Structures are given as C-alpha cells and as structure tokens.
Amino acid sequence: MSSDGKKVMDILGKSRALLSGHFLLTSGLHSNRYVQCALVLQYPNYAAFLASEIAKKFGNKKIDAVVSPAIGGIVIGQEVARVLKARSLFAERDEGRLTLRRGFELRNGERVLVVEDVLTTGGSVKEIIKIVRKSGAKLAGVGSIVNRSIKSLNFNAPVHSVVKLKIKTFDSQNCPLCKQGIPVVKPGSRKLK
Ligand code: ZN
C-alpha cells in the first residue's frame, strides 16, 4: 500500500469510520467490517485530505460541477468541489427518486464529477448520471472515499475511490462469526465502545 493509502486507513481507523469485528447491518446481514464515513468527515482536516485524494485524479478534467447524493455525499462533494474550483450541488430523494431541488441546475455541456462517500452497488450514482445526461451536461467521472462494491462498477466514465475495501457479509443463519460465539454489535449503538 502507498504511504497515502496507509494514511487513509490510519485516519479511517482513528475516527472509527472503519471498524473490524462482528456487525449487524441495517439490512439484517452480519459483516466483519463496518464503514461510516460521517465519522471521518466530522473532522474537516480529514475531509479536506480525502477530497484532495479524489480531486487530484480529476484535476485535468476541467470539472464545472460536482454532484453528490444526499446525505452521505454532501460533505465530501463540497470539499472536492472546493479543490477543483467547481460548483457543488447535491441531489436528494423526492418520492423515492434522486432529484435536483433548491434551484440547483446543470447546464448544457457542463462537465460533471459525481462524488459519493461509499460506493456499494452504485445505484445512487447511476441515478445522478441520468440527471446529468438529461440536462445535457457531460459525465467526466465518479469519485468516492470508499469502494466496497463486490462486482466492478461500470459507469462509462473514469472511477476513482480513495480506498477499496473487501467487506464480507453473511446471513445470520450462516455467519461464521456467530458460530465462533463472537457477540454481534449494531454499529452506532453504545455497545460499540
Ligand atoms: Zn454473525
């Protein structure tokens, strides 16, 4: 791992954004790792560092606007936009669909970078890409702090994630960590201390 890669893992661990253990996810599945980027982004200097790691991959792309899905993508999107001297917009759910509200607009021909905190299935990013195309803007790339996708994601644009994580998930009936008798914890609960 590069020295930057080590620094990233170090700050994710220090801020408890990335934990190893035995976790109950909101999906009901169990996992051996848990990532909550809000915990690293609560430290603005860490947010700025992670944003610079994303931005440097897209610095030559003349990005006009960064678009992020609310809520998770907003903070990192804003920081990336600051580095790239681009506008920062976010899309939020309206009747289940990601939508640009609040008067946010993309203009014809603008070059857009989509920024997310964690890429898992890429579903939110794909929804934003539809918004980008519909507005006549151009997708220049996709950036994220963490990529925990199992299959490789194809957005027909360059993708850069600061860290790639392998997170194993298990159903509770078939969880090796349960079989070892390790207590399961729900992330964000006090038990985690
Ligand atoms: Zn388990």
Tab-separated table of N, CA, C and O in Angstrom, residues 16-144:
chain	number	residue	atom	x	y	z
A	16	ARG	N	-12.767	6.047	13.829
A	16	ARG	CA	-13.711	4.923	13.979
A	16	ARG	C	-14.719	4.845	12.841
A	16	ARG	O	-15.804	4.284	12.986
A	17	ALA	N	-14.321	5.418	11.696
A	17	ALA	CA	-15.166	5.310	10.498
A	17	ALA	C	-15.103	3.896	9.931
A	17	ALA	O	-16.010	3.465	9.230
A	18	LEU	N	-14.015	3.205	10.201
A	18	LEU	CA	-13.849	1.836	9.719
A	18	LEU	C	-13.522	0.939	10.906
A	18	LEU	O	-12.528	1.167	11.602
A	19	LEU	N	-14.382	-0.028	11.132
A	19	LEU	CA	-14.195	-0.925	12.270
A	19	LEU	C	-14.143	-2.368	11.783
A	19	LEU	O	-14.790	-2.722	10.793
A	20	SER	N	-13.370	-3.189	12.480
A	20	SER	CA	-13.355	-4.627	12.224
A	20	SER	C	-13.995	-5.323	13.412
A	20	SER	O	-13.798	-4.896	14.548
A	21	GLY	N	-14.733	-6.388	13.155
A	21	GLY	CA	-15.397	-7.100	14.249
A	21	GLY	C	-16.556	-7.920	13.714
A	21	GLY	O	-16.418	-8.596	12.694
A	22	HIS	N	-17.699	-7.802	14.361
A	22	HIS	CA	-18.872	-8.613	14.018
A	22	HIS	C	-20.090	-7.695	14.138
A	22	HIS	O	-20.469	-7.320	15.241
A	23	PHE	N	-20.630	-7.296	13.001
A	23	PHE	CA	-21.629	-6.231	12.994
A	23	PHE	C	-22.959	-6.683	12.408
A	23	PHE	O	-23.002	-7.471	11.461
A	24	LEU	N	-24.017	-6.137	12.984
A	24	LEU	CA	-25.362	-6.315	12.440
A	24	LEU	C	-25.673	-5.078	11.600
A	24	LEU	O	-25.731	-3.960	12.118
A	25	LEU	N	-25.839	-5.274	10.298
A	25	LEU	CA	-26.115	-4.152	9.398
A	25	LEU	C	-27.610	-3.853	9.346
A	25	LEU	O	-28.432	-4.693	9.721
A	26	THR	N	-27.963	-2.670	8.852
A	26	THR	CA	-29.390	-2.311	8.768
A	26	THR	C	-30.150	-3.273	7.853
A	26	THR	O	-31.348	-3.470	8.013
A	27	SER	N	-29.445	-3.891	6.915
A	27	SER	CA	-30.067	-4.879	6.023
A	27	SER	C	-30.428	-6.177	6.734
A	27	SER	O	-31.105	-7.030	6.162
A	28	GLY	N	-29.930	-6.337	7.976
A	28	GLY	CA	-30.149	-7.587	8.699
A	28	GLY	C	-29.005	-8.578	8.528
A	28	GLY	O	-28.925	-9.577	9.238
A	29	LEU	N	-28.115	-8.298	7.569
A	29	LEU	CA	-26.955	-9.172	7.368
A	29	LEU	C	-25.896	-8.889	8.442
A	29	LEU	O	-25.871	-7.809	9.029
A	30	HIS	N	-25.034	-9.873	8.647
A	30	HIS	CA	-23.886	-9.680	9.528
A	30	HIS	C	-22.651	-9.417	8.679
A	30	HIS	O	-22.573	-9.876	7.541
A	31	SER	N	-21.683	-8.691	9.225
A	31	SER	CA	-20.463	-8.460	8.451
A	31	SER	C	-19.247	-8.397	9.369
A	31	SER	O	-19.385	-8.272	10.589
A	32	ASN	N	-18.073	-8.485	8.733
A	32	ASN	CA	-16.834	-8.464	9.507
A	32	ASN	C	-16.206	-7.065	9.558
A	32	ASN	O	-15.231	-6.843	10.256
A	33	ARG	N	-16.792	-6.135	8.794
A	33	ARG	CA	-16.278	-4.764	8.810
A	33	ARG	C	-17.439	-3.807	8.690
A	33	ARG	O	-18.481	-4.145	8.135
A	34	TYR	N	-17.208	-2.624	9.185
A	34	TYR	CA	-18.269	-1.624	9.125
A	34	TYR	C	-17.641	-0.285	8.783
A	34	TYR	O	-16.595	0.068	9.323
A	35	VAL	N	-18.275	0.428	7.850
A	35	VAL	CA	-17.742	1.732	7.461
A	35	VAL	C	-18.837	2.786	7.593
A	35	VAL	O	-19.971	2.582	7.160
A	36	GLN	N	-18.501	3.871	8.248
A	36	GLN	CA	-19.429	5.001	8.412
A	36	GLN	C	-18.625	6.282	8.164
A	36	GLN	O	-17.952	6.799	9.061
A	37	CYS	N	-18.679	6.759	6.908
A	37	CYS	CA	-17.804	7.875	6.522
A	37	CYS	C	-18.114	9.170	7.263
A	37	CYS	O	-17.229	10.020	7.389
A	38	ALA	N	-19.348	9.338	7.747
A	38	ALA	CA	-19.670	10.564	8.503
A	38	ALA	C	-18.693	10.750	9.664
A	38	ALA	O	-18.373	11.881	10.044
A	39	LEU	N	-18.200	9.634	10.219
A	39	LEU	CA	-17.310	9.736	11.376
A	39	LEU	C	-15.941	10.293	11.010
A	39	LEU	O	-15.307	10.962	11.822
A	40	VAL	N	-15.471	10.034	9.810
A	40	VAL	CA	-14.192	10.645	9.403
A	40	VAL	C	-14.435	12.073	8.913
A	40	VAL	O	-13.618	12.966	9.146
A	41	LEU	N	-15.584	12.301	8.296
A	41	LEU	CA	-15.871	13.634	7.733
A	41	LEU	C	-16.203	14.656	8.815
A	41	LEU	O	-16.249	15.852	8.533
A	42	GLN	N	-16.437	14.192	10.074
A	42	GLN	CA	-16.674	15.165	11.148
A	42	GLN	C	-15.411	15.969	11.445
A	42	GLN	O	-15.465	16.995	12.121
A	43	TYR	N	-14.262	15.504	10.946
A	43	TYR	CA	-13.004	16.229	11.124
A	43	TYR	C	-12.676	16.920	9.804
A	43	TYR	O	-12.252	16.268	8.839
A	44	PRO	N	-12.880	18.228	9.729
A	44	PRO	CA	-12.718	18.917	8.441
A	44	PRO	C	-11.336	18.748	7.811
A	44	PRO	O	-11.223	18.716	6.585
A	45	ASN	N	-10.303	18.605	8.635
A	45	ASN	CA	-8.971	18.423	8.027
A	45	ASN	C	-8.868	17.054	7.350
A	45	ASN	O	-8.234	16.928	6.301
A	46	TYR	N	-9.514	16.037	7.911
A	46	TYR	CA	-9.540	14.732	7.248
A	46	TYR	C	-10.382	14.806	5.966
A	46	TYR	O	-10.017	14.235	4.942
A	47	ALA	N	-11.518	15.503	6.056
A	47	ALA	CA	-12.377	15.653	4.874
A	47	ALA	C	-11.602	16.322	3.745
A	47	ALA	O	-11.659	15.893	2.584
A	48	ALA	N	-10.830	17.349	4.102
A	48	ALA	CA	-10.051	18.078	3.092
A	48	ALA	C	-8.986	17.169	2.475
A	48	ALA	O	-8.769	17.187	1.257
A	49	PHE	N	-8.346	16.345	3.301
A	49	PHE	CA	-7.323	15.433	2.788
A	49	PHE	C	-7.941	14.403	1.840
A	49	PHE	O	-7.438	14.163	0.732
A	50	LEU	N	-9.062	13.791	2.249
A	50	LEU	CA	-9.712	12.787	1.397
A	50	LEU	C	-10.188	13.411	0.089
A	50	LEU	O	-10.068	12.808	-0.981
A	51	ALA	N	-10.700	14.634	0.181
A	51	ALA	CA	-11.157	15.332	-1.025
A	51	ALA	C	-9.994	15.596	-1.980
A	51	ALA	O	-10.138	15.447	-3.194
A	52	SER	N	-8.838	15.951	-1.422
A	52	SER	CA	-7.687	16.212	-2.292
A	52	SER	C	-7.249	14.937	-2.998
A	52	SER	O	-6.813	14.968	-4.152
A	53	GLU	N	-7.414	13.783	-2.312
A	53	GLU	CA	-7.072	12.489	-2.930
A	53	GLU	C	-7.994	12.182	-4.116
A	53	GLU	O	-7.568	11.593	-5.106
A	54	ILE	N	-9.270	12.546	-3.991
A	54	ILE	CA	-10.200	12.347	-5.105
A	54	ILE	C	-9.924	13.368	-6.203
A	54	ILE	O	-9.797	13.018	-7.379
A	55	ALA	N	-9.792	14.621	-5.788
A	55	ALA	CA	-9.682	15.717	-6.763
A	55	ALA	C	-8.449	15.577	-7.647
A	55	ALA	O	-8.487	15.920	-8.832
A	56	LYS	N	-7.357	15.051	-7.096
A	56	LYS	CA	-6.129	15.021	-7.901
A	56	LYS	C	-6.254	14.085	-9.104
A	56	LYS	O	-5.550	14.258	-10.085
A	57	LYS	N	-7.172	13.119	-9.032
A	57	LYS	CA	-7.389	12.234	-10.180
A	57	LYS	C	-8.209	12.908	-11.283
A	57	LYS	O	-8.284	12.391	-12.395
A	58	PHE	N	-8.890	13.991	-10.952
A	58	PHE	CA	-9.786	14.630	-11.918
A	58	PHE	C	-9.376	16.081	-12.182
A	58	PHE	O	-10.112	16.829	-12.826
A	59	GLY	N	-8.199	16.450	-11.695
A	59	GLY	CA	-7.738	17.842	-11.805
A	59	GLY	C	-7.577	18.320	-13.237
A	59	GLY	O	-7.676	19.515	-13.524
A	60	ASN	N	-7.339	17.385	-14.169
A	60	ASN	CA	-7.128	17.770	-15.581
A	60	ASN	C	-8.420	17.683	-16.391
A	60	ASN	O	-8.387	17.780	-17.615
A	61	LYS	N	-9.545	17.477	-15.735
A	61	LYS	CA	-10.800	17.234	-16.466
A	61	LYS	C	-11.681	18.478	-16.571
A	61	LYS	O	-12.804	18.406	-17.061
A	62	LYS	N	-11.185	19.599	-16.052
A	62	LYS	CA	-11.938	20.871	-16.140
A	62	LYS	C	-13.378	20.700	-15.652
A	62	LYS	O	-14.342	20.981	-16.373
A	63	ILE	N	-13.488	20.233	-14.440
A	63	ILE	CA	-14.816	19.975	-13.862
A	63	ILE	C	-15.528	21.300	-13.579
A	63	ILE	O	-14.965	22.197	-12.952
A	64	ASP	N	-16.760	21.420	-14.050
A	64	ASP	CA	-17.579	22.603	-13.766
A	64	ASP	C	-18.423	22.419	-12.511
A	64	ASP	O	-18.693	23.377	-11.788
A	65	ALA	N	-18.899	21.206	-12.300
A	65	ALA	CA	-19.795	20.976	-11.171
A	65	ALA	C	-19.587	19.586	-10.596
A	65	ALA	O	-19.359	18.618	-11.329
A	66	VAL	N	-19.667	19.513	-9.261
A	66	VAL	CA	-19.669	18.242	-8.551
A	66	VAL	C	-21.105	18.007	-8.091
A	66	VAL	O	-21.746	18.919	-7.568
A	67	VAL	N	-21.619	16.801	-8.322
A	67	VAL	CA	-22.961	16.467	-7.847
A	67	VAL	C	-22.856	15.240	-6.944
A	67	VAL	O	-22.199	14.255	-7.299
A	68	SER	N	-23.485	15.322	-5.775
A	68	SER	CA	-23.430	14.240	-4.796
A	68	SER	C	-24.824	13.847	-4.352
A	68	SER	O	-25.714	14.691	-4.316
A	69	PRO	N	-25.012	12.595	-3.994
A	69	PRO	CA	-26.292	12.205	-3.399
A	69	PRO	C	-26.349	12.596	-1.924
A	69	PRO	O	-25.391	12.371	-1.183
A	70	ALA	N	-27.472	13.179	-1.500
A	70	ALA	CA	-27.687	13.496	-0.082
A	70	ALA	C	-27.966	12.184	0.663
A	70	ALA	O	-28.537	11.273	0.075
A	71	ILE	N	-27.643	12.025	1.916
A	71	ILE	CA	-26.919	12.996	2.734
A	71	ILE	C	-25.429	12.667	2.705
A	71	ILE	O	-24.595	13.552	2.797
A	72	GLY	N	-25.135	11.381	2.524
A	72	GLY	CA	-23.763	10.906	2.698
A	72	GLY	C	-22.734	11.601	1.821
A	72	GLY	O	-21.594	11.780	2.227
A	73	GLY	N	-23.129	12.005	0.612
A	73	GLY	CA	-22.148	12.560	-0.322
A	73	GLY	C	-21.922	14.053	-0.198
A	73	GLY	O	-20.993	14.596	-0.811
A	74	ILE	N	-22.755	14.736	0.594
A	74	ILE	CA	-22.723	16.208	0.557
A	74	ILE	C	-21.390	16.781	1.030
A	74	ILE	O	-20.790	17.627	0.368
A	75	VAL	N	-20.909	16.311	2.176
A	75	VAL	CA	-19.708	16.921	2.769
A	75	VAL	C	-18.492	16.683	1.867
A	75	VAL	O	-17.753	17.615	1.537
A	76	ILE	N	-18.313	15.442	1.427
A	76	ILE	CA	-17.133	15.150	0.597
A	76	ILE	C	-17.267	15.828	-0.780
A	76	ILE	O	-16.279	16.322	-1.330
A	77	GLY	N	-18.492	15.906	-1.304
A	77	GLY	CA	-18.710	16.590	-2.585
A	77	GLY	C	-18.320	18.053	-2.514
A	77	GLY	O	-17.653	18.592	-3.405
A	78	GLN	N	-18.714	18.711	-1.434
A	78	GLN	CA	-18.386	20.126	-1.233
A	78	GLN	C	-16.871	20.327	-1.180
A	78	GLN	O	-16.326	21.256	-1.775
A	79	GLU	N	-16.186	19.434	-0.470
A	79	GLU	CA	-14.732	19.565	-0.326
A	79	GLU	C	-14.012	19.310	-1.651
A	79	GLU	O	-13.037	19.982	-1.977
A	80	VAL	N	-14.498	18.333	-2.414
A	80	VAL	CA	-13.882	18.055	-3.726
A	80	VAL	C	-14.089	19.266	-4.646
A	80	VAL	O	-13.179	19.701	-5.350
A	81	ALA	N	-15.304	19.826	-4.607
A	81	ALA	CA	-15.606	20.987	-5.451
A	81	ALA	C	-14.714	22.173	-5.093
A	81	ALA	O	-14.266	22.928	-5.966
A	82	ARG	N	-14.422	22.326	-3.821
A	82	ARG	CA	-13.547	23.409	-3.380
A	82	ARG	C	-12.161	23.283	-4.035
A	82	ARG	O	-11.607	24.235	-4.559
A	83	VAL	N	-11.625	22.060	-4.008
A	83	VAL	CA	-10.296	21.834	-4.585
A	83	VAL	C	-10.319	22.082	-6.095
A	83	VAL	O	-9.400	22.676	-6.652
A	84	LEU	N	-11.392	21.610	-6.747
A	84	LEU	CA	-11.458	21.695	-8.214
A	84	LEU	C	-11.989	23.049	-8.703
A	84	LEU	O	-12.119	23.267	-9.909
A	85	LYS	N	-12.320	23.947	-7.753
A	85	LYS	CA	-12.900	25.255	-8.088
A	85	LYS	C	-14.147	25.086	-8.964
A	85	LYS	O	-14.336	25.762	-9.969
A	86	ALA	N	-14.966	24.126	-8.559
A	86	ALA	CA	-16.202	23.823	-9.283
A	86	ALA	C	-17.395	24.164	-8.382
A	86	ALA	O	-17.228	24.399	-7.187
A	87	ARG	N	-18.592	24.186	-8.947
A	87	ARG	CA	-19.797	24.311	-8.137
A	87	ARG	C	-20.054	22.990	-7.432
A	87	ARG	O	-19.616	21.943	-7.896
A	88	SER	N	-20.795	23.058	-6.328
A	88	SER	CA	-21.131	21.854	-5.581
A	88	SER	C	-22.638	21.762	-5.425
A	88	SER	O	-23.266	22.630	-4.835
A	89	LEU	N	-23.224	20.718	-5.997
A	89	LEU	CA	-24.674	20.508	-5.948
A	89	LEU	C	-24.936	19.168	-5.277
A	89	LEU	O	-24.073	18.293	-5.304
A	90	PHE	N	-26.127	19.025	-4.710
A	90	PHE	CA	-26.493	17.694	-4.248
A	90	PHE	C	-27.893	17.335	-4.720
A	90	PHE	O	-28.728	18.200	-4.950
A	91	ALA	N	-28.095	16.046	-4.899
A	91	ALA	CA	-29.411	15.520	-5.283
A	91	ALA	C	-30.007	14.855	-4.055
A	91	ALA	O	-29.293	14.257	-3.256
A	92	GLU	N	-31.302	14.992	-3.892
A	92	GLU	CA	-31.960	14.411	-2.724
A	92	GLU	C	-33.205	13.660	-3.164
A	92	GLU	O	-33.727	13.894	-4.250
A	93	ARG	N	-33.664	12.772	-2.305
A	93	ARG	CA	-34.801	11.924	-2.679
A	93	ARG	C	-36.110	12.688	-2.564
A	93	ARG	O	-36.396	13.329	-1.560
A	94	ASP	N	-36.886	12.615	-3.638
A	94	ASP	CA	-38.216	13.193	-3.676
A	94	ASP	C	-39.122	12.078	-4.197
A	94	ASP	O	-38.940	11.628	-5.333
A	95	GLU	N	-40.011	11.618	-3.349
A	95	GLU	CA	-40.844	10.453	-3.667
A	95	GLU	C	-39.989	9.282	-4.162
A	95	GLU	O	-40.298	8.631	-5.160
A	96	GLY	N	-38.869	9.090	-3.471
A	96	GLY	CA	-38.022	7.942	-3.744
A	96	GLY	C	-36.975	8.138	-4.827
A	96	GLY	O	-36.065	7.329	-4.944
A	97	ARG	N	-37.101	9.203	-5.612
A	97	ARG	CA	-36.145	9.410	-6.715
A	97	ARG	C	-35.182	10.542	-6.405
A	97	ARG	O	-35.578	11.605	-5.929
A	98	LEU	N	-33.901	10.327	-6.725
A	98	LEU	CA	-32.932	11.412	-6.551
A	98	LEU	C	-33.239	12.522	-7.555
A	98	LEU	O	-33.421	12.269	-8.747
A	99	THR	N	-33.281	13.749	-7.038
A	99	THR	CA	-33.713	14.896	-7.833
A	99	THR	C	-32.877	16.104	-7.437
A	99	THR	O	-32.486	16.222	-6.274
A	100	LEU	N	-32.614	16.984	-8.382
A	100	LEU	CA	-32.006	18.274	-8.037
A	100	LEU	C	-33.129	19.212	-7.619
A	100	LEU	O	-34.064	19.438	-8.384
A	101	ARG	N	-33.046	19.723	-6.410
A	101	ARG	CA	-34.064	20.650	-5.909
A	101	ARG	C	-33.380	21.956	-5.546
A	101	ARG	O	-32.245	22.181	-5.921
A	102	ARG	N	-34.066	22.814	-4.823
A	102	ARG	CA	-33.478	24.054	-4.285
A	102	ARG	C	-32.965	24.993	-5.373
A	102	ARG	O	-32.101	25.825	-5.142
A	103	GLY	N	-33.420	24.808	-6.623
A	103	GLY	CA	-32.941	25.659	-7.710
A	103	GLY	C	-31.620	25.204	-8.312
A	103	GLY	O	-31.085	25.861	-9.207
A	104	PHE	N	-31.078	24.079	-7.852
A	104	PHE	CA	-29.852	23.544	-8.456
A	104	PHE	C	-30.111	23.186	-9.917
A	104	PHE	O	-31.140	22.560	-10.239
A	105	GLU	N	-29.177	23.535	-10.792
A	105	GLU	CA	-29.302	23.221	-12.216
A	105	GLU	C	-27.957	22.849	-12.812
A	105	GLU	O	-26.939	23.417	-12.439
A	106	LEU	N	-27.983	21.926	-13.737
A	106	LEU	CA	-26.805	21.650	-14.565
A	106	LEU	C	-27.090	22.221	-15.934
A	106	LEU	O	-28.212	22.140	-16.425
A	107	ARG	N	-26.043	22.794	-16.540
A	107	ARG	CA	-26.251	23.431	-17.844
A	107	ARG	C	-25.692	22.534	-18.945
A	107	ARG	O	-24.792	21.727	-18.722
A	108	ASN	N	-26.251	22.733	-20.118
A	108	ASN	CA	-25.832	22.001	-21.305
A	108	ASN	C	-24.315	22.109	-21.485
A	108	ASN	O	-23.760	23.201	-21.458
A	109	GLY	N	-23.647	20.972	-21.619
A	109	GLY	CA	-22.211	20.981	-21.896
A	109	GLY	C	-21.320	21.048	-20.676
A	109	GLY	O	-20.100	20.894	-20.792
A	110	GLU	N	-21.874	21.274	-19.502
A	110	GLU	CA	-21.033	21.329	-18.299
A	110	GLU	C	-20.409	19.969	-18.024
A	110	GLU	O	-21.023	18.929	-18.261
A	111	ARG	N	-19.207	20.019	-17.461
A	111	ARG	CA	-18.502	18.776	-17.141
A	111	ARG	C	-18.712	18.466	-15.657
A	111	ARG	O	-18.386	19.287	-14.796
A	112	VAL	N	-19.237	17.280	-15.409
A	112	VAL	CA	-19.722	16.948	-14.065
A	112	VAL	C	-18.953	15.770	-13.480
A	112	VAL	O	-18.737	14.755	-14.144
A	113	LEU	N	-18.559	15.935	-12.231
A	113	LEU	CA	-17.990	14.836	-11.458
A	113	LEU	C	-19.012	14.435	-10.391
A	113	LEU	O	-19.510	15.286	-9.653
A	114	VAL	N	-19.340	13.154	-10.341
A	114	VAL	CA	-20.252	12.650	-9.318
A	114	VAL	C	-19.408	12.147	-8.148
A	114	VAL	O	-18.452	11.378	-8.351
A	115	VAL	N	-19.714	12.613	-6.942
A	115	VAL	CA	-18.927	12.225	-5.757
A	115	VAL	C	-19.849	11.627	-4.695
A	115	VAL	O	-20.885	12.196	-4.353
A	116	GLU	N	-19.414	10.482	-4.179
A	116	GLU	CA	-20.194	9.724	-3.194
A	116	GLU	C	-19.269	9.382	-2.033
A	116	GLU	O	-18.049	9.364	-2.195
A	117	ASP	N	-19.821	9.122	-0.856
A	117	ASP	CA	-18.930	8.700	0.242
A	117	ASP	C	-18.537	7.227	0.079
A	117	ASP	O	-17.357	6.894	0.015
A	118	VAL	N	-19.538	6.355	-0.037
A	118	VAL	CA	-19.260	4.918	-0.173
A	118	VAL	C	-19.967	4.380	-1.412
A	118	VAL	O	-21.177	4.565	-1.568
A	119	LEU	N	-19.221	3.745	-2.291
A	119	LEU	CA	-19.823	3.051	-3.438
A	119	LEU	C	-20.080	1.608	-3.040
A	119	LEU	O	-19.159	0.904	-2.620
A	120	THR	N	-21.319	1.174	-3.149
A	120	THR	CA	-21.637	-0.231	-2.853
A	120	THR	C	-22.174	-0.890	-4.114
A	120	THR	O	-21.476	-1.658	-4.768
A	121	THR	N	-23.395	-0.544	-4.494
A	121	THR	CA	-23.925	-1.069	-5.760
A	121	THR	C	-23.841	-0.012	-6.861
A	121	THR	O	-24.033	-0.322	-8.031
A	122	GLY	N	-23.594	1.230	-6.469
A	122	GLY	CA	-23.539	2.310	-7.445
A	122	GLY	C	-24.909	2.822	-7.865
A	122	GLY	O	-25.026	3.609	-8.796
A	123	GLY	N	-25.955	2.394	-7.164
A	123	GLY	CA	-27.322	2.766	-7.536
A	123	GLY	C	-27.576	4.268	-7.515
A	123	GLY	O	-28.150	4.819	-8.459
A	124	SER	N	-27.140	4.941	-6.457
A	124	SER	CA	-27.367	6.391	-6.367
A	124	SER	C	-26.585	7.126	-7.446
A	124	SER	O	-27.076	8.089	-8.041
A	125	VAL	N	-25.359	6.669	-7.681
A	125	VAL	CA	-24.532	7.302	-8.713
A	125	VAL	C	-25.204	7.175	-10.079
A	125	VAL	O	-25.273	8.140	-10.842
A	126	LYS	N	-25.758	6.003	-10.356
A	126	LYS	CA	-26.439	5.816	-11.651
A	126	LYS	C	-27.646	6.738	-11.777
A	126	LYS	O	-27.915	7.263	-12.862
A	127	GLU	N	-28.348	6.940	-10.687
A	127	GLU	CA	-29.483	7.874	-10.726
A	127	GLU	C	-29.004	9.292	-11.042
A	127	GLU	O	-29.648	10.020	-11.798
A	128	ILE	N	-27.880	9.681	-10.456
A	128	ILE	CA	-27.359	11.032	-10.719
A	128	ILE	C	-26.861	11.138	-12.161
A	128	ILE	O	-27.053	12.160	-12.819
A	129	ILE	N	-26.269	10.079	-12.659
A	129	ILE	CA	-25.799	10.093	-14.057
A	129	ILE	C	-26.971	10.347	-15.008
A	129	ILE	O	-26.840	11.090	-15.987
A	130	LYS	N	-28.130	9.774	-14.698
A	130	LYS	CA	-29.328	10.030	-15.520
A	130	LYS	C	-29.691	11.515	-15.514
A	130	LYS	O	-30.034	12.086	-16.557
A	131	ILE	N	-29.599	12.131	-14.332
A	131	ILE	CA	-29.896	13.569	-14.211
A	131	ILE	C	-28.908	14.372	-15.056
A	131	ILE	O	-29.276	15.310	-15.767
A	132	VAL	N	-27.632	13.969	-14.981
A	132	VAL	CA	-26.575	14.662	-15.729
A	132	VAL	C	-26.874	14.601	-17.227
A	132	VAL	O	-26.869	15.624	-17.929
A	133	ARG	N	-27.187	13.401	-17.715
A	133	ARG	CA	-27.405	13.222	-19.154
A	133	ARG	C	-28.651	13.978	-19.615
A	133	ARG	O	-28.669	14.583	-20.682
A	134	LYS	N	-29.689	13.930	-18.797
A	134	LYS	CA	-30.940	14.595	-19.140
A	134	LYS	C	-30.756	16.111	-19.297
A	134	LYS	O	-31.418	16.742	-20.122
A	135	SER	N	-29.836	16.659	-18.500
A	135	SER	CA	-29.621	18.109	-18.539
A	135	SER	C	-28.715	18.523	-19.696
A	135	SER	O	-28.492	19.701	-19.913
A	136	GLY	N	-28.145	17.537	-20.401
A	136	GLY	CA	-27.217	17.861	-21.487
A	136	GLY	C	-25.795	18.090	-21.009
A	136	GLY	O	-24.910	18.421	-21.794
A	137	ALA	N	-25.560	17.906	-19.690
A	137	ALA	CA	-24.194	18.017	-19.167
A	137	ALA	C	-23.437	16.729	-19.481
A	137	ALA	O	-24.028	15.744	-19.935
A	138	LYS	N	-22.115	16.772	-19.249
A	138	LYS	CA	-21.275	15.617	-19.583
A	138	LYS	C	-20.704	14.998	-18.314
A	138	LYS	O	-20.167	15.710	-17.464
A	139	LEU	N	-20.780	13.685	-18.224
A	139	LEU	CA	-20.196	12.982	-17.088
A	139	LEU	C	-18.690	12.861	-17.292
A	139	LEU	O	-18.234	12.242	-18.254
A	140	ALA	N	-17.917	13.461	-16.381
A	140	ALA	CA	-16.455	13.412	-16.508
A	140	ALA	C	-15.844	12.325	-15.628
A	140	ALA	O	-14.709	11.910	-15.852
A	141	GLY	N	-16.584	11.860	-14.633
A	141	GLY	CA	-16.030	10.814	-13.779
A	141	GLY	C	-16.854	10.620	-12.529
A	141	GLY	O	-17.832	11.340	-12.284
A	142	VAL	N	-16.433	9.617	-11.755
A	142	VAL	CA	-17.090	9.288	-10.491
A	142	VAL	C	-15.998	9.104	-9.449
A	142	VAL	O	-15.025	8.377	-9.686
A	143	GLY	N	-16.156	9.771	-8.305
A	143	GLY	CA	-15.177	9.630	-7.228
A	143	GLY	C	-15.860	9.243	-5.933
A	143	GLY	O	-17.014	9.608	-5.705
A	144	SER	N	-15.135	8.494	-5.092
A	144	SER	CA	-15.690	8.178	-3.771
A	144	SER	C	-14.549	8.011	-2.777
A	144	SER	O	-13.397	7.799	-3.170
